[in-house]
Structures are given as structure tokens and as C-alpha cells.
Tab-separated table of C-alpha atoms in Angstrom:
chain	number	residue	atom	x	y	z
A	1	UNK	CA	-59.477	52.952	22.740
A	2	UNK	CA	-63.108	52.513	21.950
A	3	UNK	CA	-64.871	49.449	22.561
A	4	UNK	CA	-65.501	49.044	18.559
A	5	UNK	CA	-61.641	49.174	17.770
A	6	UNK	CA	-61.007	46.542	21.051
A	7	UNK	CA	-63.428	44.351	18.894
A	8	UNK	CA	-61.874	44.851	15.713
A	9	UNK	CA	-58.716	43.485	16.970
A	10	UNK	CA	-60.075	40.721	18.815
A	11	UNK	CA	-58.208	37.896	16.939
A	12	UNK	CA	-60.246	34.309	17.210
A	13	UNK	CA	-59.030	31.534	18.300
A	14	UNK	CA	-59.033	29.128	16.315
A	15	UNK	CA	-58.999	25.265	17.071
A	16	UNK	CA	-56.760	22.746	16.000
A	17	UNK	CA	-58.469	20.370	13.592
A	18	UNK	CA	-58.736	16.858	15.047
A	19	UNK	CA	-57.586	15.005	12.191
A	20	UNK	CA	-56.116	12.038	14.280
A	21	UNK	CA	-59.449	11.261	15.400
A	22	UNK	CA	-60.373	9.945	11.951
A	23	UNK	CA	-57.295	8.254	11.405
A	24	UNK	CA	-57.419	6.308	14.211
A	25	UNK	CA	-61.432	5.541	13.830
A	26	UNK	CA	-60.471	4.923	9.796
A	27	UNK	CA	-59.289	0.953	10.106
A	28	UNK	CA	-61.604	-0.263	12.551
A	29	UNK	CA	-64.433	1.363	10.315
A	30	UNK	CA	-63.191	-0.702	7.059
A	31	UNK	CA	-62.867	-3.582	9.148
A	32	UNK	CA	-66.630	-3.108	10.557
A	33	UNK	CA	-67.604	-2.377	6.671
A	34	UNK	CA	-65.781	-5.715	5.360
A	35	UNK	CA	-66.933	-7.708	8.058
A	36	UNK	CA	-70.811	-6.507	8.878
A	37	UNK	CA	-72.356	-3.806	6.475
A	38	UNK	CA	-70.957	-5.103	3.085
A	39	UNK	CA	-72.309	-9.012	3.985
A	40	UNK	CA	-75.615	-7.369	5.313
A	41	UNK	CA	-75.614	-5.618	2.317
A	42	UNK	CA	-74.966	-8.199	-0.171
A	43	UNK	CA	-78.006	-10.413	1.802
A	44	UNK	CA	-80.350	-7.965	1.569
A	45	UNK	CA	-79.326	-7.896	-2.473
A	46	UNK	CA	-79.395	-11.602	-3.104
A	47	UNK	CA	-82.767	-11.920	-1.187
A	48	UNK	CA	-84.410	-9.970	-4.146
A	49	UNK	CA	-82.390	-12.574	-6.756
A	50	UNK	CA	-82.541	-16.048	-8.260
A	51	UNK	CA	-81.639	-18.466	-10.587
A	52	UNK	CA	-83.369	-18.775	-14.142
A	53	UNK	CA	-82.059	-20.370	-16.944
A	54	UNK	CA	-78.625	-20.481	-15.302
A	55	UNK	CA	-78.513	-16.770	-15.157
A	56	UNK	CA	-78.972	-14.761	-11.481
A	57	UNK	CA	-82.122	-12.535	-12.197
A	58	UNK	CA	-83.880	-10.127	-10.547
A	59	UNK	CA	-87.125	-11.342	-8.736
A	60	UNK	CA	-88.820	-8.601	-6.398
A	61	UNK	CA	-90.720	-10.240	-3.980
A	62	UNK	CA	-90.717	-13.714	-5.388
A	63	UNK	CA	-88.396	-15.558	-2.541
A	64	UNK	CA	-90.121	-13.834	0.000
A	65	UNK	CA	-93.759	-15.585	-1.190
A	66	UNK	CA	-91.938	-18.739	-1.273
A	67	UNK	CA	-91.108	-18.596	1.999
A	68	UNK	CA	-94.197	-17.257	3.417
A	69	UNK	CA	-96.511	-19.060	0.479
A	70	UNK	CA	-95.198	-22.282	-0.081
A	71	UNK	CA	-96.346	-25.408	2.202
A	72	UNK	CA	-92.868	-26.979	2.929
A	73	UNK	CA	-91.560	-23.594	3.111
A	74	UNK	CA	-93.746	-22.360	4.946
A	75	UNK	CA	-93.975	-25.069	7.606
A	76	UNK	CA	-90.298	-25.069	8.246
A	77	UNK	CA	-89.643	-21.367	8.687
A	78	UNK	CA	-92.859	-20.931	10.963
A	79	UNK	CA	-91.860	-24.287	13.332
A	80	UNK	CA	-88.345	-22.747	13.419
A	81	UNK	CA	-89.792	-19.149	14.185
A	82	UNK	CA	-92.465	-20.960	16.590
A	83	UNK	CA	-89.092	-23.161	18.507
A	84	UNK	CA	-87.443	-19.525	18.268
A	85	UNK	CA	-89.663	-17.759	20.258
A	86	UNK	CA	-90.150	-20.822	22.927
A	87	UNK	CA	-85.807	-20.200	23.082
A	88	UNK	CA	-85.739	-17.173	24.005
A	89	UNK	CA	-88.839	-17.429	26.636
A	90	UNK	CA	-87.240	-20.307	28.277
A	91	UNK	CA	-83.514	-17.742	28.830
A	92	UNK	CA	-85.908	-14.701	29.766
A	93	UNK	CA	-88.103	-16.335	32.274
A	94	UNK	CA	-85.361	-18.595	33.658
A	95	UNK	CA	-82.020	-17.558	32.600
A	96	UNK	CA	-82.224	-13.434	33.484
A	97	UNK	CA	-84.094	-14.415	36.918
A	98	UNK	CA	-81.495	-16.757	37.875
A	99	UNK	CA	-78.883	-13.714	37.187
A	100	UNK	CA	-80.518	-11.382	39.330
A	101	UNK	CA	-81.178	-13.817	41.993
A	102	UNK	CA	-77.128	-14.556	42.174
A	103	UNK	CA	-75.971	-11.063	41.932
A	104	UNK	CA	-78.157	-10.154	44.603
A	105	UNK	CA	-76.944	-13.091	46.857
A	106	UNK	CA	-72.933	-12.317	45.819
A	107	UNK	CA	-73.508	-8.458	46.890
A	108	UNK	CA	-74.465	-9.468	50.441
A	109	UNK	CA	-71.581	-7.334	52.314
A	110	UNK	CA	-71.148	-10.229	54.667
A	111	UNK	CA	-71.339	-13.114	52.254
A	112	UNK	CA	-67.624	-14.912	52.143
A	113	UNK	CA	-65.585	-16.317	48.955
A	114	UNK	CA	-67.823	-13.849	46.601
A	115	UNK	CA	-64.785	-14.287	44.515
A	116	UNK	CA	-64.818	-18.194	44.444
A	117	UNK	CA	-68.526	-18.173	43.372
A	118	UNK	CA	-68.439	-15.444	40.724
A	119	UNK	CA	-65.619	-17.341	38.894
A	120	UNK	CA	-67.433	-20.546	38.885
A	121	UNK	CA	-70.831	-19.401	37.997
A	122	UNK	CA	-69.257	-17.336	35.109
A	123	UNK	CA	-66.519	-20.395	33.713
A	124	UNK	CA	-68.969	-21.889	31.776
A	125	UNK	CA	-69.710	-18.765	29.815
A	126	UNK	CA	-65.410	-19.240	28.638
A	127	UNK	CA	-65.892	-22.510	27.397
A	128	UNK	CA	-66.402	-23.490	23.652
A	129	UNK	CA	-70.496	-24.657	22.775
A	130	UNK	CA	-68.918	-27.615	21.219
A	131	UNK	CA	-67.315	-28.667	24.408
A	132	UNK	CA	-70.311	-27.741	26.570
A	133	UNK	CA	-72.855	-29.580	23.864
A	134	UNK	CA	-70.476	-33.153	23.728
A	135	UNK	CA	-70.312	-32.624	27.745
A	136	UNK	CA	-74.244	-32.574	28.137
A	137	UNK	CA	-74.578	-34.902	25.687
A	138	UNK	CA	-73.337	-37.427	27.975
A	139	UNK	CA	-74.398	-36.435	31.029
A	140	UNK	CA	-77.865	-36.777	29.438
A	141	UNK	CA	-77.293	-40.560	27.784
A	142	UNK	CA	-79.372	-42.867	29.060
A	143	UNK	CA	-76.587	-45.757	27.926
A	144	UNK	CA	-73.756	-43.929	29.388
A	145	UNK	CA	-75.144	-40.754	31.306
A	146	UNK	CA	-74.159	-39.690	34.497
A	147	UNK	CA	-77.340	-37.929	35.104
A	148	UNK	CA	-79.302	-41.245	36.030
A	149	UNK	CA	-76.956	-42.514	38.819
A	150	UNK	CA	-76.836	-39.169	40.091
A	151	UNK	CA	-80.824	-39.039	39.874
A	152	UNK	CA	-81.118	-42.846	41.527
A	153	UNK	CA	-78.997	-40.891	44.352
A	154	UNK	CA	-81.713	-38.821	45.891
A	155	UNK	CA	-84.218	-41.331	44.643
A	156	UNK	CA	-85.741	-39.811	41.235
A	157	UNK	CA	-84.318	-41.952	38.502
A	158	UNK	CA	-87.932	-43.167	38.056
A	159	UNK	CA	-88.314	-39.630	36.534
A	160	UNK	CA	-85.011	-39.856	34.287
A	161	UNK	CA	-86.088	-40.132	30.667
A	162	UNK	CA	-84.077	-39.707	27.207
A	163	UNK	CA	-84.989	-35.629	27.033
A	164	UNK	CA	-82.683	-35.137	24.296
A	165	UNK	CA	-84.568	-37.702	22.338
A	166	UNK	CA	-87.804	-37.108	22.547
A	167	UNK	CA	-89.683	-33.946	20.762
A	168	UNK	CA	-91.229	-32.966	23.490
A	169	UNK	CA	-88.210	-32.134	25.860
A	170	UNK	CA	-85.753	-31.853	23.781
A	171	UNK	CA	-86.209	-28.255	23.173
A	172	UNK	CA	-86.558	-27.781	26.584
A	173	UNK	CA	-83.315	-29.694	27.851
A	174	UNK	CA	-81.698	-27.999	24.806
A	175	UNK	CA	-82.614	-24.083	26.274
A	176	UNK	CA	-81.695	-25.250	30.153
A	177	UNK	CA	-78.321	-26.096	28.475
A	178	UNK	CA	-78.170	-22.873	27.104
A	179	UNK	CA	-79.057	-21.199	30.531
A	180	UNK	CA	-76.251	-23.147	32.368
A	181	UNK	CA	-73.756	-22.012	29.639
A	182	UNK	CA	-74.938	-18.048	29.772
A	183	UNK	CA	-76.228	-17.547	33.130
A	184	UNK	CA	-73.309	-15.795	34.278
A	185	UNK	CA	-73.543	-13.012	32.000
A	186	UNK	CA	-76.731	-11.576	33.312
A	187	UNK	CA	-75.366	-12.726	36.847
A	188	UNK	CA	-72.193	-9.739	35.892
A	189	UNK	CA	-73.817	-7.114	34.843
A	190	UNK	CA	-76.599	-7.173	37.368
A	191	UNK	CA	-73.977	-7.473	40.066
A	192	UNK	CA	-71.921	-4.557	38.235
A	193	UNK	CA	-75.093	-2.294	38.614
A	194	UNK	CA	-75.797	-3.455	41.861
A	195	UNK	CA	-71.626	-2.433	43.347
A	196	UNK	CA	-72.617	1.267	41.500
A	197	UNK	CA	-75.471	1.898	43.211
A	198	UNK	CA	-74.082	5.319	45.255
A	199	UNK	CA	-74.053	4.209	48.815
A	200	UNK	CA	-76.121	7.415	49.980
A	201	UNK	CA	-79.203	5.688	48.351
A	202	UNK	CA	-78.449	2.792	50.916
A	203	UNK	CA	-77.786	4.274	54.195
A	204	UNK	CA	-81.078	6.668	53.230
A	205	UNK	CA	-82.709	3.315	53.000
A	206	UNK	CA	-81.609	1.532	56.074
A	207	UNK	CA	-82.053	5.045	58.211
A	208	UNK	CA	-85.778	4.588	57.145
A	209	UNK	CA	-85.606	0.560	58.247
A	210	UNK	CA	-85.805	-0.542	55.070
A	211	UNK	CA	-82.926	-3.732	54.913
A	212	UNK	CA	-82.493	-7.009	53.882
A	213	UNK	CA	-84.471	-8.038	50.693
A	214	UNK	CA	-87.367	-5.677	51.523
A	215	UNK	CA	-84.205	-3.313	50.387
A	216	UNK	CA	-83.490	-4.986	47.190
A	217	UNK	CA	-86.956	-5.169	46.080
A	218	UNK	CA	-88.226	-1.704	46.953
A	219	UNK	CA	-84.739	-0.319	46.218
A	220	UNK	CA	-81.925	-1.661	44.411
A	221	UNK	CA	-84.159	-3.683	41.872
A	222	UNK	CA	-85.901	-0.511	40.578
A	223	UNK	CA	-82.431	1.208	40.386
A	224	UNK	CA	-80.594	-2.065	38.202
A	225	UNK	CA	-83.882	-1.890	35.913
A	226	UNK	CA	-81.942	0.057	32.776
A	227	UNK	CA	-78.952	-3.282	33.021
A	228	UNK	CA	-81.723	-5.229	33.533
A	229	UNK	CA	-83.487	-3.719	30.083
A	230	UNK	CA	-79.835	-4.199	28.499
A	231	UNK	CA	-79.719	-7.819	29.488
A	232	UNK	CA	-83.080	-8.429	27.888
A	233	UNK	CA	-82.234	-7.048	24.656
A	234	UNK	CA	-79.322	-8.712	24.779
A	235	UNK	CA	-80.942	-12.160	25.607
A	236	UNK	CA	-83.227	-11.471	22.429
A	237	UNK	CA	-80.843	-10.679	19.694
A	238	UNK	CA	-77.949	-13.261	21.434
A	239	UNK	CA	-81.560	-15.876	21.126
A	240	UNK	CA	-82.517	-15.208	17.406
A	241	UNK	CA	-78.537	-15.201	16.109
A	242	UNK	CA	-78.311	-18.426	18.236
A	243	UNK	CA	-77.035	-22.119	16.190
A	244	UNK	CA	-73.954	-23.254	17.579
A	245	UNK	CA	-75.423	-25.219	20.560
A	246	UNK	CA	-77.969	-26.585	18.997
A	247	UNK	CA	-76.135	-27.811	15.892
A	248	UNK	CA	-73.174	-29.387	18.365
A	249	UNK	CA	-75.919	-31.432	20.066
A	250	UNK	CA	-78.837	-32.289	18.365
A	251	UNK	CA	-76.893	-31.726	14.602
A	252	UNK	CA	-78.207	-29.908	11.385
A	253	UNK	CA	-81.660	-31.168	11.361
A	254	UNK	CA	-82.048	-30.190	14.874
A	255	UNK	CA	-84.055	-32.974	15.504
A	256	UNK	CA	-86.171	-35.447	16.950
A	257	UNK	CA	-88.246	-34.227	14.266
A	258	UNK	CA	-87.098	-30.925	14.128
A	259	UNK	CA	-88.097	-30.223	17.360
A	260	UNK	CA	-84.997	-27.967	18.493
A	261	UNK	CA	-85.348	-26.560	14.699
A	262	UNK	CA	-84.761	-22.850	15.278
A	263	UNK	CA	-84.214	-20.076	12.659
A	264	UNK	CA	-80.119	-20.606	12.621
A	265	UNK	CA	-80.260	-23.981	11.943
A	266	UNK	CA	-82.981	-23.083	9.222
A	267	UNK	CA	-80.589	-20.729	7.774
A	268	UNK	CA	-77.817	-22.914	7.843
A	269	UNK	CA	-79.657	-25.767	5.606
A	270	UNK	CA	-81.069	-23.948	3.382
A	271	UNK	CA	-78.086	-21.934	2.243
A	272	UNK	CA	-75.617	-24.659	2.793
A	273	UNK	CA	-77.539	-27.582	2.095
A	274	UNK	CA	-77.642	-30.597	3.743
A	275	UNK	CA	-77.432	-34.258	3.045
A	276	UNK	CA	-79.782	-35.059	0.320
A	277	UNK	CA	-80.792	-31.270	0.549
A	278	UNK	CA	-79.232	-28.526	-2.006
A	279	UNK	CA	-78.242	-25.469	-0.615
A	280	UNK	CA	-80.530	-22.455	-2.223
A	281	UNK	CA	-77.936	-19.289	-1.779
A	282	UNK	CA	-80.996	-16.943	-2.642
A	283	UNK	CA	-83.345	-18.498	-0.216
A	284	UNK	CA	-80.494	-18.709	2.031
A	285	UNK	CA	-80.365	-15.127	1.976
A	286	UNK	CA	-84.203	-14.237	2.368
A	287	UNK	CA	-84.358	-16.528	5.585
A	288	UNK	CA	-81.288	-14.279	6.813
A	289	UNK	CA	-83.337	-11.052	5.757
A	290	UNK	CA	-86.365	-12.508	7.478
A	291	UNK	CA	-84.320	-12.706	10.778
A	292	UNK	CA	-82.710	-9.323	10.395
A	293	UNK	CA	-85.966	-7.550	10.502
A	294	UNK	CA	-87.284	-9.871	13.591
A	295	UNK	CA	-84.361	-8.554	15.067
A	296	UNK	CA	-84.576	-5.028	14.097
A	297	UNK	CA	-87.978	-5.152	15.181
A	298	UNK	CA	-87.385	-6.235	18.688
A	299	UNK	CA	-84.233	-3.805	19.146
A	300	UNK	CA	-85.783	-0.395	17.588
A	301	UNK	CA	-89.306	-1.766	20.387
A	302	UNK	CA	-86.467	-1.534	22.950
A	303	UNK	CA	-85.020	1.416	22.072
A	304	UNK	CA	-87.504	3.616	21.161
A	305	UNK	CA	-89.818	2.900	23.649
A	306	UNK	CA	-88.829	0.665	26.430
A	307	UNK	CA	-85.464	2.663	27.097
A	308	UNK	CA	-87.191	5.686	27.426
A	309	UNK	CA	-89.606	4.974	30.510
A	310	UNK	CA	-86.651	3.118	32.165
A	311	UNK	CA	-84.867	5.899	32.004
A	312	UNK	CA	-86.063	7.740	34.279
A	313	UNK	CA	-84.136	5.190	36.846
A	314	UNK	CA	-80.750	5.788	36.170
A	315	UNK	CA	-78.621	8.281	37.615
């Protein structure tokens, strides 16, 4: 038999269509819809809309030059924005150090109840932000605080002062709160990358006599740089999303004087109203918009440019 017949009755396989795949993926992709892209989708919408005459109309750009255009608009969005970015500064240059500093202590081989100090660094992550914001709250009182007796201790209550209440610490005490709460995140996944470094890499290391933390630094800290990158983006989005904590202890106005005003707490006034204050569902939605594309911004900057030369250290 020729090699052209053989060919001819070649049958082809032919491969069983995955249809299960889509099934299963089917409800979790109408409960993603429901629950993120129609809501996203329905902001974006009502950013472009108002009110006239009683009637919702369409207004282009109008909210937008509100926001941006308008003095009391304007003032409020760019302190919140301004408070925003000091936020998220504060958990970068405190908050992720802090993390990398613990995992690299807890992955000492020779360091003992690595398991008690894991869980305790990473309980206050588990507890609600209304219980940690009432807790520090009054730990914080100068009527009823712990903190000064525990300052007059070691001889510093002279420095003790009401940080909550003033507008120049309060934002300050308000993002150390935030670091205690969420340190241990960063602390996990640096300490996860750290346990998969392969253990070739190591003893390569130590056969050239390089231990201890000339080791980390020359070694294991260029390797964890890709978790570190993760834990960065993560810090910004989880930073510009962020309300809860700051609503449970300094309220909706964030005060002193909006001092701990950030963009949530924005948000949440101006589509909700507050006290005396209407809520404005339209302006509501173009503050909401505005945050999207900070967002956006900072995560496609990440992505599309940052990933890539970090790359390079993972294996």
C-alpha cells in the first residue's frame, strides 16, 4: 500500500468538546457580571447624567467640570485626592518595609515559635475595621486612653498629645492604624516567596560565603522582587478603595477639618448625603469614575511596564 492511500485512510482524531468547562465557569461569570461589571457599568453611565427639570438628562462632560471647575468642588475632591496620596505613602514606605523586615526575621531556619509569631502578627488582619477603629479609639483618648499611662511608663507622656484630634496627626495616626491592621499581609506573601526560593540558589550562595543578611540583600531580596511588585499594587488599589477605617474612627466628615478626608469618604457624602448635605447620585457617580481611572492608571503603569523588568527575576 502506497504511502498516498495510508494517508487517505488516516482517520483524525477528533477531540471531545469541553463543554463542562463553560458550564462550570457560567455562574460565577453572572455572579461577577451582577456584582462588578453591570454597577461599573451603570457608574460610568450616570457620570455622563443629571437632573433637569425633574427629568435625568444627558450632560457630556458637565459633572466632570463641576468637579474639576467648581471652587467647593474642587477643593474637596483635590484635599481628598491630596490625603489619598499621603495614605497610601504612609502603607508603602512603612507598612510593605515592615512586611519584608518580619518575613525575613520568621524565615531564619533557627528562629523558634515561627508559628506563634506569624499568627499574631497576621490576627489583626481577621478582625472587623469597626472593632479595630472603636479599639484605637480608646487607646488613643486622652480622657480614657491607655496609651498615656503606658507612655508615662518609659517616661514620654510629655510627648502624648490628642493625635486623633488634631489636623495635623490625625491623618497620620489614622494610616499607622491602618499599618497595624494590614501589616501581616505583606509580612505572608513575602515570607511565602521567601520558603519558594529553590534551595540550590542558597547553598550556591553560602558555598561562595555569602550568609546572614549580606544573603538576603544580595540574594533573596532581588529574587522576592515580583511578590514584592504584587504587594505594591496591591497596597495602591487596597489604598484608593479604602473608607471603612476611616469612617469607623474619625466618622463621615473625616475630620478635624477634613483632615483624614480621603476619596471614599468623598464618595460616600456626596452620593449618600450627609447631615445637612443632599446626596447628588450623578456626582456620586463621577467621583466613583474619577477614582476608577486613578486606579486604572496606577494598575495598567504596573502592568505594562513595571511587571515586565521585574520579570526577569522570577523563575
Amino acid at each position: 500500500m502506497s504511502e498516498a492511500q495510508l494517508a487517505a485512510n488516516v482517520v483524525p482524531i477528533s477531540r471531545p468538546v469541553r463543554w463542562h468547562i463553560g458550564v462550570f465557569l457560567f455562574p460565577a461569570f453572572v455572579v461577577y457580571s451582577a456584582v462588578m461589571i453591570l454597577p461599573l457599568i451603570e457608574t460610568l453611565r450616570l457620570s455622563f447624567y443629571n437632573t433637569v427639570d425633574g427629568q435625568s438628562a444627558f450632560v457630556g462632560l458637565a459633572n466632570y467640570k463641576v468637579l474639576f471647575g467648581d471652587a467647593r468642588w474642587a477643593h474637596d475632591f483635590w484635599n481628598a485626592l491630596k490625603n489619598n496620596l499621603i495614605f497610601f505613602i504612609i502603607h508603602m514606605c512603612v507598612q510593605n518595609p515592615i512586611g519584608v523586615a518580619l518575613a525575613a526575621m520568621l524565615s531564619i531556619p533557627k528562629l523558634r515559635f515561627v508559628t506563634f509569631y506569624r499568627t499574631a502578627i497576621f490576627l489583626p488582619t481577621l478582625l472587623s475595621f469597626v472593632i479595630v477603629g472603636f479599639i484605637w479609639k480608646l487607646i488613643l483618648s486622652p480622657i480614657w486612653g491607655v496609651a498615656p499611662w503606658m507612655m508615662d511608663l518609659v517616661g514620654m507622656k510629655s510627648l502624648f498629645a490628642p493625635w486623633l484630634g488634631k489636623p495635623g496627626s490625625a491623618l497620620i495616626a489614622v494610616s499607622l492604624i491602618s499599618v497595624w491592621q494590614y501589616v501581616g499581609i505583606p509580612m505572608m506573601l513575602i515570607y511565602a516567596a521567601l520558603l519558594n526560593i529553590p534551595e540550590e540558589v542558597i547553598e550556591a550562595a553560602e558555598c561562595d560565603g555569602i550568609t546572614g543578611w549580606s544573603q538576603f540583600w544580595k540574594i533573596k531580596l532581588p529574587l522576592v522582587l515580583p511578590a514584592i511588585g504584587i504587594i505594591s499594587i496591591l497596597t495602591f488599589v487596597g489604598n484608593f478603595n479604602a473608607f471603612d477605617l476611616i469612617y469607623t474612627v474619625q466618622g463621615a466628615l473625616a475630620g478635624p477639618d477634613m483632615s483624614t478626608d480621603i476619596l471614599g469618604t468623598l464618595l460616600y457624602r456626596t452620593f449618600f448625603g450627609f447631615q445637612l448635605q443632599l446626596g447628588d447620585r450623578s456626582m456620586g457617580a463621577t467621583v466613583a469614575t474619577v477614582m476608577f481611572l486613578i486606579i486604572l492608571a496606577g494598575v495598567s503603569l504596573y502592568l505594562f511596564v513595571i511587571q515586565r523588568r521585574i520579570r526577569r527575576y522570577q523563575f
